[in-house]
PDB file of C-alpha atoms and ligand atoms in Angstrom:
ATOM      1  CA  UNK L  11     -12.511 -16.212  -5.866  1.00 79.00           C
ATOM      2  CA  UNK L  12      -9.020 -16.717  -6.943  1.00 91.00           C
ATOM      3  CA  UNK L  13      -7.549 -14.270  -4.717  1.00 94.00           C
ATOM      4  CA  UNK L  14      -4.448 -13.972  -7.038  1.00 96.00           C
ATOM      5  CA  UNK L  15      -7.108 -12.178  -9.542  1.00 96.00           C
ATOM      6  CA  UNK L  16      -7.710  -9.805  -6.728  1.00 97.00           C
ATOM      7  CA  UNK L  17      -4.227  -8.751  -6.120  1.00 98.00           C
ATOM      8  CA  UNK L  18      -3.238  -5.152  -7.950  1.00 98.00           C
ATOM      9  CA  UNK L  19       0.813  -4.646  -8.617  1.00 98.00           C
ATOM     10  CA  UNK L  20       1.209  -0.757  -8.226  1.00 98.00           C
ATOM     11  CA  UNK L  21       4.548   0.616  -9.635  1.00 98.00           C
ATOM     12  CA  UNK L  22       5.235   4.581  -8.557  1.00 98.00           C
ATOM     13  CA  UNK L  23       6.531   6.569 -11.165  1.00 98.00           C
ATOM     14  CA  UNK L  24       8.637   3.561 -12.562  1.00 98.00           C
ATOM     15  CA  UNK L  25      11.601   5.045 -14.678  1.00 98.00           C
ATOM     16  CA  UNK L  26      12.703   2.068 -17.062  1.00 98.00           C
ATOM     17  CA  UNK L  27       9.969   1.110 -19.762  1.00 98.00           C
ATOM     18  CA  UNK L  28      12.184  -2.370 -19.719  1.00 98.00           C
ATOM     19  CA  UNK L  29      11.301  -2.859 -16.195  1.00 98.00           C
ATOM     20  CA  UNK L  30       7.696  -1.943 -16.401  1.00 98.00           C
ATOM     21  CA  UNK L  31       7.849  -4.955 -19.514  1.00 98.00           C
ATOM     22  CA  UNK L  32       9.877  -7.545 -17.352  1.00 98.00           C
ATOM     23  CA  UNK L  33       7.050  -6.575 -14.450  1.00 98.00           C
ATOM     24  CA  UNK L  34       4.090  -7.861 -16.826  1.00 98.00           C
ATOM     25  CA  UNK L  35       6.133 -10.944 -17.850  1.00 98.00           C
ATOM     26  CA  UNK L  36       6.366 -11.874 -13.761  1.00 98.00           C
ATOM     27  CA  UNK L  37       3.100 -11.045 -12.942  1.00 98.00           C
ATOM     28  CA  UNK L  38       1.648 -13.312 -15.728  1.00 98.00           C
ATOM     29  CA  UNK L  39       3.832 -16.199 -14.895  1.00 97.00           C
ATOM     30  CA  UNK L  40       2.516 -16.078 -10.969  1.00 97.00           C
ATOM     31  CA  UNK L  41      -1.041 -15.895 -12.060  1.00 97.00           C
ATOM     32  CA  UNK L  42      -1.449 -12.371 -11.100  1.00 98.00           C
ATOM     33  CA  UNK L  43      -2.727  -9.571 -13.959  1.00 97.00           C
ATOM     34  CA  UNK L  44      -3.932  -6.273 -12.289  1.00 98.00           C
ATOM     35  CA  UNK L  45      -0.875  -3.848 -12.924  1.00 98.00           C
ATOM     36  CA  UNK L  46      -1.308  -0.285 -12.104  1.00 98.00           C
ATOM     37  CA  UNK L  47       1.337   2.578 -12.778  1.00 98.00           C
ATOM     38  CA  UNK L  48       1.203   5.852 -10.960  1.00 98.00           C
ATOM     39  CA  UNK L  49       2.278   8.797 -13.123  1.00 97.00           C
ATOM     40  CA  UNK L  50       4.534   7.349 -15.565  1.00 96.00           C
ATOM     41  CA  UNK L  51       7.004  10.076 -17.472  1.00 95.00           C
ATOM     42  CA  UNK L  52       6.311  10.945 -21.151  1.00 94.00           C
ATOM     43  CA  UNK L  53       9.456   9.543 -22.482  1.00 95.00           C
ATOM     44  CA  UNK L  54       8.704   5.645 -21.826  1.00 95.00           C
ATOM     45  CA  UNK L  55       9.610   3.493 -24.794  1.00 97.00           C
ATOM     46  CA  UNK L  56       6.541   1.234 -24.591  1.00 97.00           C
ATOM     47  CA  UNK L  57       8.036  -0.812 -27.497  1.00 97.00           C
ATOM     48  CA  UNK L  58      10.621  -1.486 -25.601  1.00 97.00           C
ATOM     49  CA  UNK L  59       8.111  -2.437 -22.621  1.00 98.00           C
ATOM     50  CA  UNK L  60       6.074  -4.957 -24.948  1.00 98.00           C
ATOM     51  CA  UNK L  61       9.624  -6.368 -26.051  1.00 98.00           C
ATOM     52  CA  UNK L  62      10.725  -7.439 -22.696  1.00 98.00           C
ATOM     53  CA  UNK L  63       6.788  -8.169 -21.816  1.00 98.00           C
ATOM     54  CA  UNK L  64       6.899 -10.765 -24.306  1.00 97.00           C
ATOM     55  CA  UNK L  65       3.932 -13.087 -23.995  1.00 97.00           C
ATOM     56  CA  UNK L  66       2.448 -10.947 -21.359  1.00 98.00           C
ATOM     57  CA  UNK L  67       1.698  -7.814 -23.887  1.00 97.00           C
ATOM     58  CA  UNK L  68      -2.027  -8.221 -22.772  1.00 98.00           C
ATOM     59  CA  UNK L  69      -1.257  -6.930 -19.143  1.00 98.00           C
ATOM     60  CA  UNK L  70       0.794  -4.050 -20.564  1.00 98.00           C
ATOM     61  CA  UNK L  71      -2.159  -3.049 -22.943  1.00 98.00           C
ATOM     62  CA  UNK L  72      -4.673  -3.349 -19.531  1.00 98.00           C
ATOM     63  CA  UNK L  73      -2.407  -1.244 -17.147  1.00 98.00           C
ATOM     64  CA  UNK L  74      -4.229   1.514 -15.444  1.00 98.00           C
ATOM     65  CA  UNK L  75      -2.914   4.504 -15.009  1.00 98.00           C
ATOM     66  CA  UNK L  76      -3.406   7.021 -12.221  1.00 98.00           C
ATOM     67  CA  UNK L  77      -2.203  10.529 -10.631  1.00 97.00           C
ATOM     68  CA  UNK L  78      -1.623   9.412  -7.432  1.00 97.00           C
ATOM     69  CA  UNK L  79      -1.077   6.227  -5.099  1.00 98.00           C
ATOM     70  CA  UNK L  80      -3.976   7.226  -2.956  1.00 97.00           C
ATOM     71  CA  UNK L  81      -6.048   7.003  -5.940  1.00 98.00           C
ATOM     72  CA  UNK L  82      -4.456   3.352  -7.090  1.00 98.00           C
ATOM     73  CA  UNK L  83      -5.205   1.717  -3.767  1.00 98.00           C
ATOM     74  CA  UNK L  84      -8.752   3.712  -2.521  1.00 98.00           C
ATOM     75  CA  UNK L  85     -10.760   0.125  -3.237  1.00 97.00           C
ATOM     76  CA  UNK L  86      -8.092  -1.907  -1.668  1.00 98.00           C
ATOM     77  CA  UNK L  87      -8.011  -3.190   1.823  1.00 97.00           C
ATOM     78  CA  UNK L  88      -4.441  -4.359   2.265  1.00 97.00           C
ATOM     79  CA  UNK L  89      -1.892  -1.957   0.401  1.00 98.00           C
ATOM     80  CA  UNK L  90       1.728  -3.524   1.050  1.00 98.00           C
ATOM     81  CA  UNK L  91       4.564  -1.271   0.211  1.00 98.00           C
ATOM     82  CA  UNK L  92       8.013  -2.858  -0.497  1.00 98.00           C
ATOM     83  CA  UNK L  93      11.366  -1.216   0.860  1.00 96.00           C
ATOM     84  CA  UNK L  94      14.756  -2.061   0.081  1.00 95.00           C
ATOM     85  CA  UNK L  95      15.699  -0.021   3.246  1.00 87.00           C
ATOM     86  CA  UNK L  96      15.057  -1.140   6.930  1.00 79.00           C
ATOM     87  CA  UNK L  97      15.101   1.182   9.945  1.00 77.00           C
ATOM     88  CA  UNK L  98      13.091   4.774  10.481  1.00 72.00           C
ATOM     89  CA  UNK L  99       9.117   3.859   9.978  1.00 72.00           C
ATOM     90  CA  UNK L 100       9.941   0.389   8.381  1.00 76.00           C
ATOM     91  CA  UNK L 101      10.678  -1.532  11.624  1.00 78.00           C
ATOM     92  CA  UNK L 102       7.938  -3.513  11.183  1.00 84.00           C
ATOM     93  CA  UNK L 103       8.565  -4.681   8.011  1.00 92.00           C
ATOM     94  CA  UNK L 104       7.727  -8.340   7.437  1.00 95.00           C
ATOM     95  CA  UNK L 105       8.955 -10.821   4.486  1.00 97.00           C
ATOM     96  CA  UNK L 106       7.099 -11.915   1.746  1.00 98.00           C
ATOM     97  CA  UNK L 107       6.503 -15.254   2.950  1.00 97.00           C
ATOM     98  CA  UNK L 108       5.140 -14.074   6.322  1.00 96.00           C
ATOM     99  CA  UNK L 109       2.686 -11.624   4.585  1.00 97.00           C
ATOM    100  CA  UNK L 110       1.809 -13.925   1.700  1.00 97.00           C
ATOM    101  CA  UNK L 111      -1.695 -15.794   3.931  1.00 95.00           C
ATOM    102  CA  UNK L 112      -2.420 -12.164   5.428  1.00 95.00           C
ATOM    103  CA  UNK L 113      -2.424 -10.691   1.982  1.00 97.00           C
ATOM    104  CA  UNK L 114      -4.438 -13.857   0.515  1.00 96.00           C
ATOM    105  CA  UNK L 115      -6.861 -13.329   3.332  1.00 94.00           C
ATOM    106  CA  UNK L 116      -8.154 -10.220   2.269  1.00 95.00           C
ATOM    107  CA  UNK L 117      -7.576 -10.817  -1.473  1.00 96.00           C
ATOM    108  CA  UNK L 118     -10.232 -13.625  -1.197  1.00 94.00           C
ATOM    109  CA  UNK L 119     -12.722 -10.856  -0.683  1.00 93.00           C
ATOM    110  CA  UNK L 120     -11.053  -7.494  -1.723  1.00 95.00           C
ATOM    111  CA  UNK L 121      -8.726  -5.968  -3.845  1.00 97.00           C
ATOM    112  CA  UNK L 122      -5.486  -5.597  -2.165  1.00 98.00           C
ATOM    113  CA  UNK L 123      -2.326  -4.082  -3.705  1.00 98.00           C
ATOM    114  CA  UNK L 124       1.198  -4.553  -3.491  1.00 98.00           C
ATOM    115  CA  UNK L 125       3.230  -1.263  -3.895  1.00 98.00           C
ATOM    116  CA  UNK L 126       6.852  -0.937  -5.535  1.00 98.00           C
ATOM    117  CA  UNK L 127       9.086   2.175  -5.803  1.00 98.00           C
ATOM    118  CA  UNK L 128      10.619   4.007  -8.131  1.00 98.00           C
ATOM    119  CA  UNK L 129      14.247   2.607  -9.204  1.00 98.00           C
ATOM    120  CA  UNK L 130      16.523   5.246  -7.618  1.00 96.00           C
ATOM    121  CA  UNK L 131      14.660   6.828  -4.864  1.00 96.00           C
ATOM    122  CA  UNK L 132      12.207   3.981  -4.013  1.00 97.00           C
ATOM    123  CA  UNK L 133       8.749   5.129  -2.266  1.00 96.00           C
ATOM    124  CA  UNK L 134       8.584   8.522   0.018  1.00 95.00           C
ATOM    125  CA  UNK L 135       7.259   8.283   3.601  1.00 92.00           C
ATOM    126  CA  UNK L 136       4.175   9.632   2.764  1.00 93.00           C
ATOM    127  CA  UNK L 137       3.825   6.895   0.042  1.00 96.00           C
ATOM    128  CA  UNK L 138       4.922   4.510   2.837  1.00 95.00           C
ATOM    129  CA  UNK L 139       2.481   5.960   5.070  1.00 94.00           C
ATOM    130  CA  UNK L 140      -0.402   5.235   3.109  1.00 96.00           C
ATOM    131  CA  UNK L 141       0.386   1.553   3.262  1.00 97.00           C
ATOM    132  CA  UNK L 142      -1.010  -1.092   5.654  1.00 96.00           C
ATOM    133  CA  UNK L 143       2.170  -3.325   5.744  1.00 96.00           C
ATOM    134  CA  UNK L 144       5.811  -3.196   4.720  1.00 96.00           C
ATOM    135  CA  UNK L 145       7.635  -6.175   2.985  1.00 97.00           C
ATOM    136  CA  UNK L 146      11.384  -6.061   3.134  1.00 97.00           C
ATOM    137  CA  UNK L 147      12.650  -8.928   0.858  1.00 97.00           C
ATOM    138  CA  UNK L 148      16.113 -10.160   2.414  1.00 96.00           C
ATOM    139  CA  UNK L 149      19.200  -9.636   0.897  1.00 96.00           C
ATOM    140  CA  UNK L 150      22.990  -9.203   1.479  1.00 95.00           C
ATOM    141  CA  UNK L 151      23.852  -6.372   3.315  1.00 93.00           C
ATOM    142  CA  UNK L 152      26.682  -5.612   1.004  1.00 95.00           C
ATOM    143  CA  UNK L 153      23.854  -4.734  -1.759  1.00 96.00           C
ATOM    144  CA  UNK L 154      19.982  -4.884  -0.361  1.00 95.00           C
ATOM    145  CA  UNK L 155      18.316  -3.132  -3.840  1.00 97.00           C
ATOM    146  CA  UNK L 156      16.797  -5.570  -6.105  1.00 98.00           C
ATOM    147  CA  UNK L 157      15.869  -4.669  -9.480  1.00 98.00           C
ATOM    148  CA  UNK L 158      12.332  -3.436  -9.442  1.00 98.00           C
ATOM    149  CA  UNK L 159      10.985  -6.642 -11.784  1.00 98.00           C
ATOM    150  CA  UNK L 160      12.876  -8.980  -9.404  1.00 98.00           C
ATOM    151  CA  UNK L 161      11.341  -7.586  -6.619  1.00 98.00           C
ATOM    152  CA  UNK L 162       7.752  -8.082  -7.985  1.00 98.00           C
ATOM    153  CA  UNK L 163       8.893 -11.295  -8.783  1.00 98.00           C
ATOM    154  CA  UNK L 164      10.044 -12.859  -5.220  1.00 98.00           C
ATOM    155  CA  UNK L 165       6.593 -11.133  -3.561  1.00 98.00           C
ATOM    156  CA  UNK L 166       4.575 -12.547  -6.366  1.00 98.00           C
ATOM    157  CA  UNK L 167       6.383 -16.018  -6.068  1.00 98.00           C
ATOM    158  CA  UNK L 168       5.414 -16.428  -2.470  1.00 98.00           C
ATOM    159  CA  UNK L 169       1.857 -15.768  -3.203  1.00 98.00           C
ATOM    160  CA  UNK L 170       1.335 -17.950  -6.040  1.00 97.00           C
ATOM    161  CA  UNK L 171       2.842 -20.802  -3.951  1.00 96.00           C
ATOM    162  CA  UNK L 172       1.119 -19.934  -0.540  1.00 96.00           C
ATOM    163  CA  UNK L 173      -2.331 -19.746  -2.756  1.00 95.00           C
ATOM    164  CA  UNK L 174      -1.577 -23.142  -4.686  1.00 91.00           C
ATOM    165  CA  UNK L 175      -0.559 -24.920  -1.391  1.00 80.00           C
ATOM    166  CA  UNK L 176      -3.074 -27.453  -0.298  1.00 75.00           C
ATOM    167  CA  UNK L 177      -3.051 -26.189   3.108  1.00 79.00           C
ATOM    168  CA  UNK L 178      -4.228 -22.829   2.068  1.00 81.00           C
ATOM    169  CA  UNK L 179      -7.861 -22.067   2.704  1.00 84.00           C
ATOM    170  CA  UNK L 180      -9.417 -18.635   2.521  1.00 81.00           C
ATOM    171  CA  UNK L 181     -11.476 -17.459   5.419  1.00 81.00           C
ATOM    172  CA  UNK L 182     -15.199 -16.689   5.543  1.00 85.00           C
ATOM    173  CA  UNK L 183     -15.730 -13.088   5.586  1.00 79.00           C
ATOM    174  CA  UNK L 184     -17.750 -12.120   8.736  1.00 80.00           C
ATOM    175  CA  UNK L 185     -17.191  -8.293   8.523  1.00 86.00           C
ATOM    176  CA  UNK L 186     -16.513  -5.920   5.657  1.00 91.00           C
ATOM    177  CA  UNK L 187     -13.037  -4.859   5.844  1.00 93.00           C
ATOM    178  CA  UNK L 188     -12.049  -1.065   5.378  1.00 96.00           C
ATOM    179  CA  UNK L 189     -10.840   0.424   2.221  1.00 96.00           C
ATOM    180  CA  UNK L 190      -7.644   2.718   1.504  1.00 96.00           C
ATOM    181  CA  UNK L 191     -10.396   5.305   0.870  1.00 96.00           C
ATOM    182  CA  UNK L 192     -12.093   4.818   4.018  1.00 96.00           C
ATOM    183  CA  UNK L 193      -9.014   4.941   5.941  1.00 95.00           C
ATOM    184  CA  UNK L 194      -7.587   7.699   4.567  1.00 96.00           C
ATOM    185  CA  UNK L 195     -10.607   9.475   5.747  1.00 96.00           C
ATOM    186  CA  UNK L 196     -10.172   8.282   9.025  1.00 97.00           C
ATOM    187  CA  UNK L 197      -6.501   9.365   9.402  1.00 97.00           C
ATOM    188  CA  UNK L 198      -7.506  12.787   8.031  1.00 97.00           C
ATOM    189  CA  UNK L 199     -10.134  13.011  10.898  1.00 97.00           C
ATOM    190  CA  UNK L 200      -7.927  11.933  13.493  1.00 97.00           C
ATOM    191  CA  UNK L 201      -4.897  14.517  12.368  1.00 97.00           C
ATOM    192  CA  UNK L 202      -7.423  17.328  12.610  1.00 97.00           C
ATOM    193  CA  UNK L 203      -8.743  16.030  16.067  1.00 97.00           C
ATOM    194  CA  UNK L 204      -4.951  15.921  17.452  1.00 97.00           C
ATOM    195  CA  UNK L 205      -4.301  19.404  16.537  1.00 96.00           C
ATOM    196  CA  UNK L 206      -7.570  20.561  17.533  1.00 96.00           C
ATOM    197  CA  UNK L 207      -7.250  19.050  20.859  1.00 96.00           C
ATOM    198  CA  UNK L 208      -4.032  20.404  21.682  1.00 95.00           C
ATOM    199  CA  UNK L 209      -2.659  16.638  21.466  1.00 95.00           C
ATOM    200  CA  UNK L 210       0.042  17.391  19.475  1.00 94.00           C
ATOM    201  CA  UNK L 211       1.441  20.578  17.524  1.00 94.00           C
ATOM    202  CA  UNK L 212       1.711  20.579  13.893  1.00 95.00           C
ATOM    203  CA  UNK L 213       5.738  19.932  13.618  1.00 96.00           C
ATOM    204  CA  UNK L 214       4.953  16.683  15.868  1.00 95.00           C
ATOM    205  CA  UNK L 215       1.824  15.565  13.789  1.00 96.00           C
ATOM    206  CA  UNK L 216       3.338  13.813  10.749  1.00 93.00           C
ATOM    207  CA  UNK L 217       5.765  11.633  13.443  1.00 92.00           C
ATOM    208  CA  UNK L 218       2.381  10.920  15.478  1.00 94.00           C
ATOM    209  CA  UNK L 219       0.278  10.114  12.502  1.00 95.00           C
ATOM    210  CA  UNK L 220       3.072   7.699  11.196  1.00 93.00           C
ATOM    211  CA  UNK L 221       2.801   5.818  14.816  1.00 92.00           C
ATOM    212  CA  UNK L 222      -1.005   5.687  14.800  1.00 94.00           C
ATOM    213  CA  UNK L 223      -1.480   4.315  11.390  1.00 94.00           C
ATOM    214  CA  UNK L 224       0.906   1.822  12.610  1.00 92.00           C
ATOM    215  CA  UNK L 225      -1.171   1.048  15.552  1.00 93.00           C
ATOM    216  CA  UNK L 226      -4.325   0.958  13.674  1.00 93.00           C
ATOM    217  CA  UNK L 227      -2.829  -1.261  10.906  1.00 92.00           C
ATOM    218  CA  UNK L 228      -1.355  -4.103  13.232  1.00 90.00           C
ATOM    219  CA  UNK L 229      -5.257  -5.423  13.031  1.00 87.00           C
ATOM    220  CA  UNK L 230      -7.713  -5.681  10.367  1.00 88.00           C
ATOM    221  CA  UNK L 231      -9.834  -2.293  10.311  1.00 93.00           C
ATOM    222  CA  UNK L 232     -13.796  -3.364   9.457  1.00 94.00           C
ATOM    223  CA  UNK L 233     -16.041  -0.484   8.329  1.00 94.00           C
ATOM    224  CA  UNK L 234     -17.727  -0.748  11.420  1.00 94.00           C
ATOM    225  CA  UNK L 235     -14.131  -0.239  13.368  1.00 95.00           C
ATOM    226  CA  UNK L 236     -13.780   2.889  11.312  1.00 95.00           C
ATOM    227  CA  UNK L 237     -17.160   4.239  11.908  1.00 95.00           C
ATOM    228  CA  UNK L 238     -16.530   4.385  15.442  1.00 97.00           C
ATOM    229  CA  UNK L 239     -13.186   5.662  15.457  1.00 97.00           C
ATOM    230  CA  UNK L 240     -14.271   8.499  12.689  1.00 97.00           C
ATOM    231  CA  UNK L 241     -17.068   9.176  15.171  1.00 97.00           C
ATOM    232  CA  UNK L 242     -14.593   9.610  18.126  1.00 97.00           C
ATOM    233  CA  UNK L 243     -12.437  12.109  16.415  1.00 97.00           C
ATOM    234  CA  UNK L 244     -15.481  14.320  14.795  1.00 97.00           C
ATOM    235  CA  UNK L 245     -16.695  14.465  18.549  1.00 97.00           C
ATOM    236  CA  UNK L 246     -13.794  15.144  20.085  1.00 97.00           C
ATOM    237  CA  UNK L 247     -12.976  18.185  17.253  1.00 96.00           C
ATOM    238  CA  UNK L 248     -16.330  19.535  17.918  1.00 96.00           C
ATOM    239  CA  UNK L 249     -15.956  19.423  21.677  1.00 96.00           C
ATOM    240  CA  UNK L 250     -12.405  21.297  21.620  1.00 95.00           C
ATOM    241  CA  UNK L 251     -14.155  23.798  19.176  1.00 93.00           C
ATOM    242  CA  UNK L 252     -16.817  24.458  21.353  1.00 93.00           C
ATOM    243  CA  UNK L 253     -14.300  24.877  24.770  1.00 93.00           C
ATOM    244  CA  UNK L 254     -12.509  27.218  22.056  1.00 89.00           C
ATOM    245  CA  UNK L 255     -15.816  29.247  21.366  1.00 89.00           C
ATOM    246  CA  UNK L 256     -16.898  29.357  25.376  1.00 87.00           C
ATOM    247  CA  UNK L 257     -13.610  30.380  26.572  1.00 79.00           C
ATOM    248  CA  UNK L 258     -13.315  34.602  27.331  1.00 74.00           C
ATOM    249  CA  UNK L 259     -10.917  36.420  25.215  1.00 65.00           C
TER     250      UNK L 259
HETATM  251  N1  SAH C 316      17.343   2.697  -3.704  1.00 96.25           N
HETATM  252  C1  SAH C 316      15.938   2.498  -3.623  1.00 96.25           C
HETATM  253  C2  SAH C 316      15.927   1.177  -4.025  1.00 96.25           C
HETATM  254  C3  SAH C 316      14.758   1.038  -4.920  1.00 96.25           C
HETATM  255  S1  SAH C 316      14.673  -0.550  -5.622  1.00 96.25           S
HETATM  256  C4  SAH C 316      15.726   2.639  -2.122  1.00 96.25           C
HETATM  257  O1  SAH C 316      16.662   2.677  -1.588  1.00 96.25           O
HETATM  258  O2  SAH C 316      14.350   2.444  -1.582  1.00 96.25           O
HETATM  259  C5  SAH C 316      13.134   0.150  -6.543  1.00 96.25           C
HETATM  260  C6  SAH C 316      11.896  -0.653  -5.872  1.00 96.25           C
HETATM  261  O3  SAH C 316      12.222  -2.396  -5.878  1.00 96.25           O
HETATM  262  C7  SAH C 316      11.999  -0.353  -4.191  1.00 96.25           C
HETATM  263  O4  SAH C 316      11.254   0.694  -3.966  1.00 96.25           O
HETATM  264  C8  SAH C 316      10.997  -1.564  -3.990  1.00 96.25           C
HETATM  265  O5  SAH C 316       9.652  -1.516  -4.316  1.00 96.25           O
HETATM  266  C9  SAH C 316      11.625  -2.830  -4.576  1.00 96.25           C
HETATM  267  N2  SAH C 316      12.733  -3.533  -3.709  1.00 96.25           N
HETATM  268  C10 SAH C 316      13.946  -3.310  -4.230  1.00 96.25           C
HETATM  269  N3  SAH C 316      14.476  -3.975  -3.237  1.00 96.25           N
HETATM  270  C11 SAH C 316      13.871  -4.743  -2.221  1.00 96.25           C
HETATM  271  C12 SAH C 316      13.980  -5.404  -1.167  1.00 96.25           C
HETATM  272  N4  SAH C 316      15.218  -5.729  -0.693  1.00 96.25           N
HETATM  273  N5  SAH C 316      13.015  -5.446  -0.367  1.00 96.25           N
HETATM  274  C13 SAH C 316      11.927  -4.776  -0.535  1.00 96.25           C
HETATM  275  N6  SAH C 316      11.499  -4.543  -1.986  1.00 96.25           N
HETATM  276  C14 SAH C 316      12.678  -3.986  -2.815  1.00 96.25           C
END
């Protein structure tokens, strides 16, 4: 299948109706058609969005709406979040060009997502945590933050170029990759286990989990990998509880 058809563009709480329309236009220019909007506010001017989408109003009409990012990426394998900022929790960010072949390899067999943040505050740390990869578009230190639709354009352009280059050949899939829904179940089980075994206290849990997510997302997690990791967490939690119950009070 054409990997571009498996790529979902996710806009988290976009503020400007014009930006939504412009995003539809750049998506269609680059052969990407699946648009998801998280929690759109009720003051959007959809006529304005339609005007800026020009000939891509079909994408606007076909948009999907979700309450949370978790729901929008539940069926996605790779989830690449984008951020204008670098530093804390964003050290492993890569350029769109570097990630394009990795995203396309997944999208050849599964739905994959690119996630874009609010115009004023971007993505929260919790939202970035849900992402398997982070993309930073290199830009001038004087003004690093691009307009939302321009950021979508740069990312989609790199995917379009890589997909269309004669050098790109999608891989044969050997084992099924884990989706966002399976990954989130795994991370919940590991965070319970880390508390129940006393590996860390609740005030350090979020920070620890950011590190653990980064480690697990460094390679491709298959469904079988997640079964093993989920089993370890559940068994360890069970043993920790057994020990607690046996301890004299
Ligand atoms: N002030 C916000 C910028 C938001 S710009 C912040 O500090 O994060 C709106 C969205 O466009 C961002 O959330 C991101 O998805 C995308 N974006 C803008 N500039 C970008 C850049 N240089 N690299 C990657 N994404 C960028």
